[in-house]
PDB file of C-alpha atoms in Angstrom:
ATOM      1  CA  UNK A 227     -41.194 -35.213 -29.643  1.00 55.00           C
ATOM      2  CA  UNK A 228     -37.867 -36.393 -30.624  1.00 55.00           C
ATOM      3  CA  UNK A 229     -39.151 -40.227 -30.026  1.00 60.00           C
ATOM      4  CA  UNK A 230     -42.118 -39.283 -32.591  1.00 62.00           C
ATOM      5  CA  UNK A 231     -39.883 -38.403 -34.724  1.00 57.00           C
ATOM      6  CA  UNK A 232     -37.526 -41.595 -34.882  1.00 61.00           C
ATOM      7  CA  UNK A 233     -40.336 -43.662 -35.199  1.00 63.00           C
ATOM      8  CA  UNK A 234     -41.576 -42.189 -38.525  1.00 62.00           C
ATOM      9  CA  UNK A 235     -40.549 -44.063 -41.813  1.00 70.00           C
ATOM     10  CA  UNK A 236     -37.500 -42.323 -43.261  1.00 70.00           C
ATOM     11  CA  UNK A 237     -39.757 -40.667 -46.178  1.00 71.00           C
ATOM     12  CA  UNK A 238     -41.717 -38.907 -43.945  1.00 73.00           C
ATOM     13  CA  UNK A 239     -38.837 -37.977 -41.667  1.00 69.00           C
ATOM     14  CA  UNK A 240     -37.076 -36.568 -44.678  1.00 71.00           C
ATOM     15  CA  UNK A 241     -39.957 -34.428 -45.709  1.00 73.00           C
ATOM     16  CA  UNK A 242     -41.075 -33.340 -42.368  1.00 71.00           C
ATOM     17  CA  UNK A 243     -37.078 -32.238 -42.169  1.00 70.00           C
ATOM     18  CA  UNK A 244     -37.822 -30.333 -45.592  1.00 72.00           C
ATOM     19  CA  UNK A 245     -40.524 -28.772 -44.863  1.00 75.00           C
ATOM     20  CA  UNK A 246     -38.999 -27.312 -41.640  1.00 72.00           C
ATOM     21  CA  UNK A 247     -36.018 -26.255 -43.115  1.00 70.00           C
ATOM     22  CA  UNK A 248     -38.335 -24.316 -45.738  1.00 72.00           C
ATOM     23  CA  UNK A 249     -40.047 -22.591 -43.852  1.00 74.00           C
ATOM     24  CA  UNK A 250     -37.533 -21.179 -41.663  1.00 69.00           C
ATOM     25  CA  UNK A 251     -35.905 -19.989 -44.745  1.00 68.00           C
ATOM     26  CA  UNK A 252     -38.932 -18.821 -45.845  1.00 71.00           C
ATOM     27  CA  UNK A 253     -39.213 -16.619 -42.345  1.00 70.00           C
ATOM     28  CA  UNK A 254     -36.250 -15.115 -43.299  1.00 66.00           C
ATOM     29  CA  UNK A 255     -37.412 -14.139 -46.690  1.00 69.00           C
ATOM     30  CA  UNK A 256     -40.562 -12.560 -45.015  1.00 71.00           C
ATOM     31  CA  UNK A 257     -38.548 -11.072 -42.443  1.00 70.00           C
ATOM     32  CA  UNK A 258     -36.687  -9.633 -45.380  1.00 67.00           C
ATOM     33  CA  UNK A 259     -39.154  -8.206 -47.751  1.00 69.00           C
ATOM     34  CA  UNK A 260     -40.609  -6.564 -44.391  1.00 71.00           C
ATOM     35  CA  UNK A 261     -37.387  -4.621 -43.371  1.00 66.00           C
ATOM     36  CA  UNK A 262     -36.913  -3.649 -47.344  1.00 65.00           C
ATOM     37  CA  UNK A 263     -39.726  -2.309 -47.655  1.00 68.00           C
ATOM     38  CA  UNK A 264     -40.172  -0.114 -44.381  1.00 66.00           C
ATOM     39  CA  UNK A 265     -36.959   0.951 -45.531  1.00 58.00           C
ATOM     40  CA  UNK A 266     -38.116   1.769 -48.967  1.00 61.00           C
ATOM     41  CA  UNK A 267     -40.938   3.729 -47.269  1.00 64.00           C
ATOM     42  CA  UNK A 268     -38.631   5.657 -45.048  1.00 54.00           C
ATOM     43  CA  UNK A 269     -35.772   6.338 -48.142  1.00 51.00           C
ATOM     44  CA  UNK A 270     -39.232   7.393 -50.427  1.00 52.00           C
ATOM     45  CA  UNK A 271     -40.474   9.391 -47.337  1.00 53.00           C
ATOM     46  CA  UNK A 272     -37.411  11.295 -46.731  1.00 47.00           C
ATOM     47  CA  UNK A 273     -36.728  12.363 -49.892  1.00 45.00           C
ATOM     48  CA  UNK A 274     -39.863  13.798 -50.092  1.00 46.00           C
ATOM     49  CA  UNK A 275     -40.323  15.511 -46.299  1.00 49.00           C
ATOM     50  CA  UNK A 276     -36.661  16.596 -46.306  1.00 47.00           C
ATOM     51  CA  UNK A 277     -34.562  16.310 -49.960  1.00 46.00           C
ATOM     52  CA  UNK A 278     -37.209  17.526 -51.825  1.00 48.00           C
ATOM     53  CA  UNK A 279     -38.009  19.879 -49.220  1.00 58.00           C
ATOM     54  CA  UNK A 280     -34.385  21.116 -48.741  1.00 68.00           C
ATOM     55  CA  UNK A 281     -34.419  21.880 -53.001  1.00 73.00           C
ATOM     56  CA  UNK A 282     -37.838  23.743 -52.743  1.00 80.00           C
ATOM     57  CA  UNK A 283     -36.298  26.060 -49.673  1.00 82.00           C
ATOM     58  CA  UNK A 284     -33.257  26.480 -51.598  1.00 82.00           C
ATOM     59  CA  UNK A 285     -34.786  27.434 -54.503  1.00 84.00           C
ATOM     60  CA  UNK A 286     -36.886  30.016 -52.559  1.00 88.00           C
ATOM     61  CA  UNK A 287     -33.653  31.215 -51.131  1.00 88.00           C
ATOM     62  CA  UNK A 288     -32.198  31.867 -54.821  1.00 88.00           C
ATOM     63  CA  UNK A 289     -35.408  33.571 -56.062  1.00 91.00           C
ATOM     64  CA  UNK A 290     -35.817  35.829 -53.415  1.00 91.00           C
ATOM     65  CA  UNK A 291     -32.482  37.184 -53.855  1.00 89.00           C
ATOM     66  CA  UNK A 292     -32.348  37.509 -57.662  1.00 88.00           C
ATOM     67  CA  UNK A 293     -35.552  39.561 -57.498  1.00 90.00           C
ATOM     68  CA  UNK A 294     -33.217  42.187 -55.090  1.00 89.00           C
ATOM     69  CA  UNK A 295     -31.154  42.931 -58.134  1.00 89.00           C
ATOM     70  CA  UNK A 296     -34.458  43.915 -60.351  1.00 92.00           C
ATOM     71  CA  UNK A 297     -35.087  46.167 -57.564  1.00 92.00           C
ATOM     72  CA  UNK A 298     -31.721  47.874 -57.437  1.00 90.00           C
ATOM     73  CA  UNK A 299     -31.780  48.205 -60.851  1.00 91.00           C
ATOM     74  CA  UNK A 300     -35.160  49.719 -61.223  1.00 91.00           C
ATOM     75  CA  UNK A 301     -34.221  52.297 -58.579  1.00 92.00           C
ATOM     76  CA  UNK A 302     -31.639  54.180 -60.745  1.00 90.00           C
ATOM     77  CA  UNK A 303     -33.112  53.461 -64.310  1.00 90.00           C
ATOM     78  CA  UNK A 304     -34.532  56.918 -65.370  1.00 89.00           C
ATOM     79  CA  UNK A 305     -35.347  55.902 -69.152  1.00 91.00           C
ATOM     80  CA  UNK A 306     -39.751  55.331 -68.733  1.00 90.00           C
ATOM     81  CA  UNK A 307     -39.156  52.049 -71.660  1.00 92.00           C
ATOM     82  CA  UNK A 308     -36.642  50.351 -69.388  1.00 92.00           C
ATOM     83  CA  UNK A 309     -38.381  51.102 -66.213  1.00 92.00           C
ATOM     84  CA  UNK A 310     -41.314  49.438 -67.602  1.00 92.00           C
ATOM     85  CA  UNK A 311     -39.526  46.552 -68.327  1.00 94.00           C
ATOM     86  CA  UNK A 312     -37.765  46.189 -65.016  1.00 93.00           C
ATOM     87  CA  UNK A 313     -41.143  46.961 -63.472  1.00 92.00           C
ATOM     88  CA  UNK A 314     -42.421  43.519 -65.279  1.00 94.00           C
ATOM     89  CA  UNK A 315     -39.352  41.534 -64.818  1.00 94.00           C
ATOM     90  CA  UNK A 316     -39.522  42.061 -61.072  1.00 93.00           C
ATOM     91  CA  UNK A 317     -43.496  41.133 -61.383  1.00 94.00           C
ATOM     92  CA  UNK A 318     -42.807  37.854 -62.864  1.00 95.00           C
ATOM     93  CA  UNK A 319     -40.071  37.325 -60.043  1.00 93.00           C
ATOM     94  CA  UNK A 320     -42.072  38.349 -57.250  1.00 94.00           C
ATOM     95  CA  UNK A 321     -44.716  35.475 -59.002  1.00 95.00           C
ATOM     96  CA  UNK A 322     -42.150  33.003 -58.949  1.00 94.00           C
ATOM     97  CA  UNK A 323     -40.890  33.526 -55.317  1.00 93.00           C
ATOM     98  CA  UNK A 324     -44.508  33.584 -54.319  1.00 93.00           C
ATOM     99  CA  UNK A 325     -44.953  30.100 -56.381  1.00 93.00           C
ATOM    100  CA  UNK A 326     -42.242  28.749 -54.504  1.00 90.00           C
ATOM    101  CA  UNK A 327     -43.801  29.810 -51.419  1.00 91.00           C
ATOM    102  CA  UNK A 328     -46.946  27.632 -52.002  1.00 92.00           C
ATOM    103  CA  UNK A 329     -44.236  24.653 -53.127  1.00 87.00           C
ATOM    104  CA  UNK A 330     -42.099  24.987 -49.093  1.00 86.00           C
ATOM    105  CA  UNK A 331     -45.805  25.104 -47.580  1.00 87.00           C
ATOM    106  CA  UNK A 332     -47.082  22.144 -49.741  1.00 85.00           C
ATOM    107  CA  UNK A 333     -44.079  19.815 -48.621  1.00 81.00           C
ATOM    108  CA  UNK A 334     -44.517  20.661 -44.997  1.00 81.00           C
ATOM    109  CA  UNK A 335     -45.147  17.657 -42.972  1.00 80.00           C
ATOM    110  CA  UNK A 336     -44.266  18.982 -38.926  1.00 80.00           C
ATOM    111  CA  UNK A 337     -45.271  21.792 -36.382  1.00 86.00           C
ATOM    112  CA  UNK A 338     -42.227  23.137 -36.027  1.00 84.00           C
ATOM    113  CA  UNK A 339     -41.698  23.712 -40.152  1.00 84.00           C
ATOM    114  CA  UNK A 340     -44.907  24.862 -40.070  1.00 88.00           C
ATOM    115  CA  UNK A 341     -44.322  27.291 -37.940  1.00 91.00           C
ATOM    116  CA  UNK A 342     -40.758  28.711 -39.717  1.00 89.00           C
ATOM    117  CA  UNK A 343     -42.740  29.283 -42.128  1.00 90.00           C
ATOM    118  CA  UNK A 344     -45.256  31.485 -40.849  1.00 93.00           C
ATOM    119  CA  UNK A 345     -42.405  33.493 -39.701  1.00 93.00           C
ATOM    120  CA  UNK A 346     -41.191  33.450 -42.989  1.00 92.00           C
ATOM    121  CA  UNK A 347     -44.698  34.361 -45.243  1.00 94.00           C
ATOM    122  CA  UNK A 348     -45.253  37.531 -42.413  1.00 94.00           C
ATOM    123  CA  UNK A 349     -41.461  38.754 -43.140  1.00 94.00           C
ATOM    124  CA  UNK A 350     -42.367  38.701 -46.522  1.00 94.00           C
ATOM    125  CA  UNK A 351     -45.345  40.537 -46.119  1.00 94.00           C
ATOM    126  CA  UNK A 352     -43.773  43.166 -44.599  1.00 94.00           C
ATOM    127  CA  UNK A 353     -41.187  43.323 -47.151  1.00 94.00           C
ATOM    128  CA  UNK A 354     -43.664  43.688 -50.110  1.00 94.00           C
ATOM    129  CA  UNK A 355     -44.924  46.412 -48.392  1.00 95.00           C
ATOM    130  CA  UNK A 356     -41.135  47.989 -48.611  1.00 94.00           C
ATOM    131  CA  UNK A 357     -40.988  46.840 -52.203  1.00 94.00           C
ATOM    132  CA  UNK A 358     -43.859  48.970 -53.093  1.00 93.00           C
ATOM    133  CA  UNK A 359     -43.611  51.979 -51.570  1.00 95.00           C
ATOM    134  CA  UNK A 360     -39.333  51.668 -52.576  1.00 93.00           C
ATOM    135  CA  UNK A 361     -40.628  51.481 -56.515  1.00 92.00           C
ATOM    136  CA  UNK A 362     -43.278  54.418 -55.876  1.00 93.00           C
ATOM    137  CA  UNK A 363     -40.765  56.804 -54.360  1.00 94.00           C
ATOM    138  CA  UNK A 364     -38.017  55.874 -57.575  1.00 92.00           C
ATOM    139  CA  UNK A 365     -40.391  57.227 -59.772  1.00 91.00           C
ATOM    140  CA  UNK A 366     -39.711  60.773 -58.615  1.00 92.00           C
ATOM    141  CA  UNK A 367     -35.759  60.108 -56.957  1.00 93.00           C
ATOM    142  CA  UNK A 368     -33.401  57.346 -56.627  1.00 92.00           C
ATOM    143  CA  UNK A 369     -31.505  58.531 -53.716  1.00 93.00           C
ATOM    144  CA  UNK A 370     -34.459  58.765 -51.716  1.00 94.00           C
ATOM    145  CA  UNK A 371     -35.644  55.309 -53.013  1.00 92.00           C
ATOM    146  CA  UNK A 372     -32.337  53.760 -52.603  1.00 93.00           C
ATOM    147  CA  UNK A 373     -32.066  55.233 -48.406  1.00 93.00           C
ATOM    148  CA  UNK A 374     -35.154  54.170 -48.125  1.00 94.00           C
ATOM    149  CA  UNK A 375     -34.799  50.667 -49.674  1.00 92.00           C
ATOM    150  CA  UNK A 376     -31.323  50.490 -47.387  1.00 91.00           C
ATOM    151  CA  UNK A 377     -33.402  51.055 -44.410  1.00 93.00           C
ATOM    152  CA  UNK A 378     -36.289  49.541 -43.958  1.00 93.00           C
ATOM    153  CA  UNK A 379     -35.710  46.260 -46.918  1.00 91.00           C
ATOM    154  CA  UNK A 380     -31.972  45.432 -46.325  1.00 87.00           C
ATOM    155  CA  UNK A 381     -32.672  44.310 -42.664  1.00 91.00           C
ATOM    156  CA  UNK A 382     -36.034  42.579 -43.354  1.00 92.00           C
ATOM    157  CA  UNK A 383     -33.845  40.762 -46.405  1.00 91.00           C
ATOM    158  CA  UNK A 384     -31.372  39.597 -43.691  1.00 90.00           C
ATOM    159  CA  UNK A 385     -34.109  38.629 -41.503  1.00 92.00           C
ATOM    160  CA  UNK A 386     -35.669  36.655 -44.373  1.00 93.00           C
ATOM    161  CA  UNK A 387     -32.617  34.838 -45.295  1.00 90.00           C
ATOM    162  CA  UNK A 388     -31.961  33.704 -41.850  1.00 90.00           C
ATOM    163  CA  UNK A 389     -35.769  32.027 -42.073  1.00 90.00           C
ATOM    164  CA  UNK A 390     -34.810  30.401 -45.026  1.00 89.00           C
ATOM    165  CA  UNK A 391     -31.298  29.174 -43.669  1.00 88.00           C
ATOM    166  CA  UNK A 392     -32.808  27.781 -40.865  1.00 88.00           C
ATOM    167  CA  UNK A 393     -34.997  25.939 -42.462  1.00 85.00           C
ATOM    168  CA  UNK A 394     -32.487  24.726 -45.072  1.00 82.00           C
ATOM    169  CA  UNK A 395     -30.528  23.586 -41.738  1.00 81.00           C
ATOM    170  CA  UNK A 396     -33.178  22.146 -40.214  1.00 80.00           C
ATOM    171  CA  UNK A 397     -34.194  20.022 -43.000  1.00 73.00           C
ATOM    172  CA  UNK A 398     -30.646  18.817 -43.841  1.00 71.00           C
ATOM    173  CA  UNK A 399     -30.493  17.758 -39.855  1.00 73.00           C
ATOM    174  CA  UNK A 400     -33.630  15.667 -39.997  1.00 67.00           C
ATOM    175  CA  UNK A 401     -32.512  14.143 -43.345  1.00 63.00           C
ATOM    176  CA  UNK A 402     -29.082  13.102 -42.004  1.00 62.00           C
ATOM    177  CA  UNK A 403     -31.264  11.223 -38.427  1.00 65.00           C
ATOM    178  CA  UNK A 404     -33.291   9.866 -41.548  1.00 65.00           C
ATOM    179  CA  UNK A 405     -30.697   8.572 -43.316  1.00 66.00           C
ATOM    180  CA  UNK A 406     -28.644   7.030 -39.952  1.00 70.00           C
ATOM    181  CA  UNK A 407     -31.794   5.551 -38.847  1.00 72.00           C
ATOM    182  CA  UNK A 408     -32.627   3.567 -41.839  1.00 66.00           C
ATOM    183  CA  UNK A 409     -28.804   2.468 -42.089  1.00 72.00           C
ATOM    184  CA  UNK A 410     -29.417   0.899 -38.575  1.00 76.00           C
ATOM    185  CA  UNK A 411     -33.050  -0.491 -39.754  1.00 72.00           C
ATOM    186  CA  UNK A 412     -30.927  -2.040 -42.457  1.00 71.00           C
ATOM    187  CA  UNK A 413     -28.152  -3.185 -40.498  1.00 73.00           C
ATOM    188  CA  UNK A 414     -30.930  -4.974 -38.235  1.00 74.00           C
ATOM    189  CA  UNK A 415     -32.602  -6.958 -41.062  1.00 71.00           C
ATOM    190  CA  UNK A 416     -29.627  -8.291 -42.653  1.00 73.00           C
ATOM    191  CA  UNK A 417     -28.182  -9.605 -38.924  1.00 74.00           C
ATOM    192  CA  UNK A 418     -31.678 -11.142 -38.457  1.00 73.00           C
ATOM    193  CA  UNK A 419     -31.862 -12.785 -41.575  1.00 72.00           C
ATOM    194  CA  UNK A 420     -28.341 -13.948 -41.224  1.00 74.00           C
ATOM    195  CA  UNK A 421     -29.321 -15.765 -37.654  1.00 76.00           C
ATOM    196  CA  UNK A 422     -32.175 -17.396 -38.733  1.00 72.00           C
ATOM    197  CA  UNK A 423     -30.353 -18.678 -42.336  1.00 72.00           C
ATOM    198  CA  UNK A 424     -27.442 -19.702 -39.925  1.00 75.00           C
ATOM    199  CA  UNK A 425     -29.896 -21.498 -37.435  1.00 74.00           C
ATOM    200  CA  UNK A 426     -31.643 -22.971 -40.539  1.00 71.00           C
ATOM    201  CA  UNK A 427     -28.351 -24.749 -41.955  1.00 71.00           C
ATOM    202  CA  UNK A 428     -27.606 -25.741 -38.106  1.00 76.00           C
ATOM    203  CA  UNK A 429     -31.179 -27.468 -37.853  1.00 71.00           C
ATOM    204  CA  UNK A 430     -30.555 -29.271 -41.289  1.00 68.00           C
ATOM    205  CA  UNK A 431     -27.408 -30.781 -39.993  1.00 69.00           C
ATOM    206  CA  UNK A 432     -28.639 -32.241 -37.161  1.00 71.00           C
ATOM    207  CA  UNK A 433     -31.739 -33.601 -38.557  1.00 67.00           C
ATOM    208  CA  UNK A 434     -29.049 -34.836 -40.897  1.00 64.00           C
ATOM    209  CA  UNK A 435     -27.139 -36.679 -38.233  1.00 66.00           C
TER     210      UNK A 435
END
């Protein structure tokens, strides 16, 4: 191969050398724009499985316990005006927590999420039920409301935030694999593309010589 070589005219040597030189170089660019953009994908798929995910359970989080307060109150307000107000107010919240339900189940990509979750939309079943029957019995006493709400909603609440935490954790976890994983992906592509630009300027030097 070598002997082939020799015995071509100096032109064609120098653009056989060329073109070898070019494309190696050239497999390193390809090499590159591969790794980049399977990174890309991950970074674009990440943010939406997990940080986008992790902002939608955190939201839910902050909703759900807002709409507690609406309850409280609406338990000891006696004035039929106010109560009526309260009694909308904690309508439009229980809408929005049940909006950012659908938002956590449409960003749900795994069995195991999938399955939180379920937890999670039975627990808050259950304590709707509560809810409900907590409002009907303020209309005629608030210390019977309020024992009852303490009861039977306070422990479902704690159960329901501990779904939600777990999730929260859960996502953050997978995020911070996600994020190590690409790093290494990363750290891979720019070694390779290092070799083979090393082993290119190597190869030009000794056609050189």
């Amino acid at each position: 191969m070598l002997k082939m070589y020799k015995n071509l005219k100096i032109g064609t040597r120098l653009l056989a050398a060329f073109m070898l030189v070019v494309l190696i170089s050239s497999l390193a660019g390809v090499i590159g724009i591969f790794y980049l953009r399977s990174i890309n994908r991950g970074y674009g798929e990440a943010l939406v499985d997990n940080g986008f995910a992790q902002g939608d359970i955190g939201v839910l989080g902050m909703d759900f316990q807002g709409h507690r307060a609406t309850v409280l109150y609406l338990i000891y307000e006696r004035d039929p005006d106010t109560r009526a107000n309260l009694e909308k107010e904690l309508d439009a919240k229980v809408a929005r927590i049940e909006s950012d339900m659908a938002e956590v189940k449409a960003g749900i990509r795994d069995v195991a999420t999938m399955t939180a979750f379920e937890d999670l939309e039975f627990r808050m079943a259950e304590y709707a039920k509560v809810r409900a029957e907590t409002v009907e019995i303020s209309h005629t006493s608030s210390e019977e409301a309020m024992l009852y709400f303490r009861a039977n909603a306070a422990p479902r609440a704690t159960e329901i935030q501990n779904v939600i935490e777990e999730m929260l954790n859960e996502k953050m976890k997978a995020g911070d694999e996600t994020s190590i994983e690409l790093t290494r992906q990363s750290s891979k592509s720019i070694v390779m593309m290092v070799i083979i630009i090393v082993a290119a300027v190597l190869l030009s030097v000794v056609i050189t010589f």
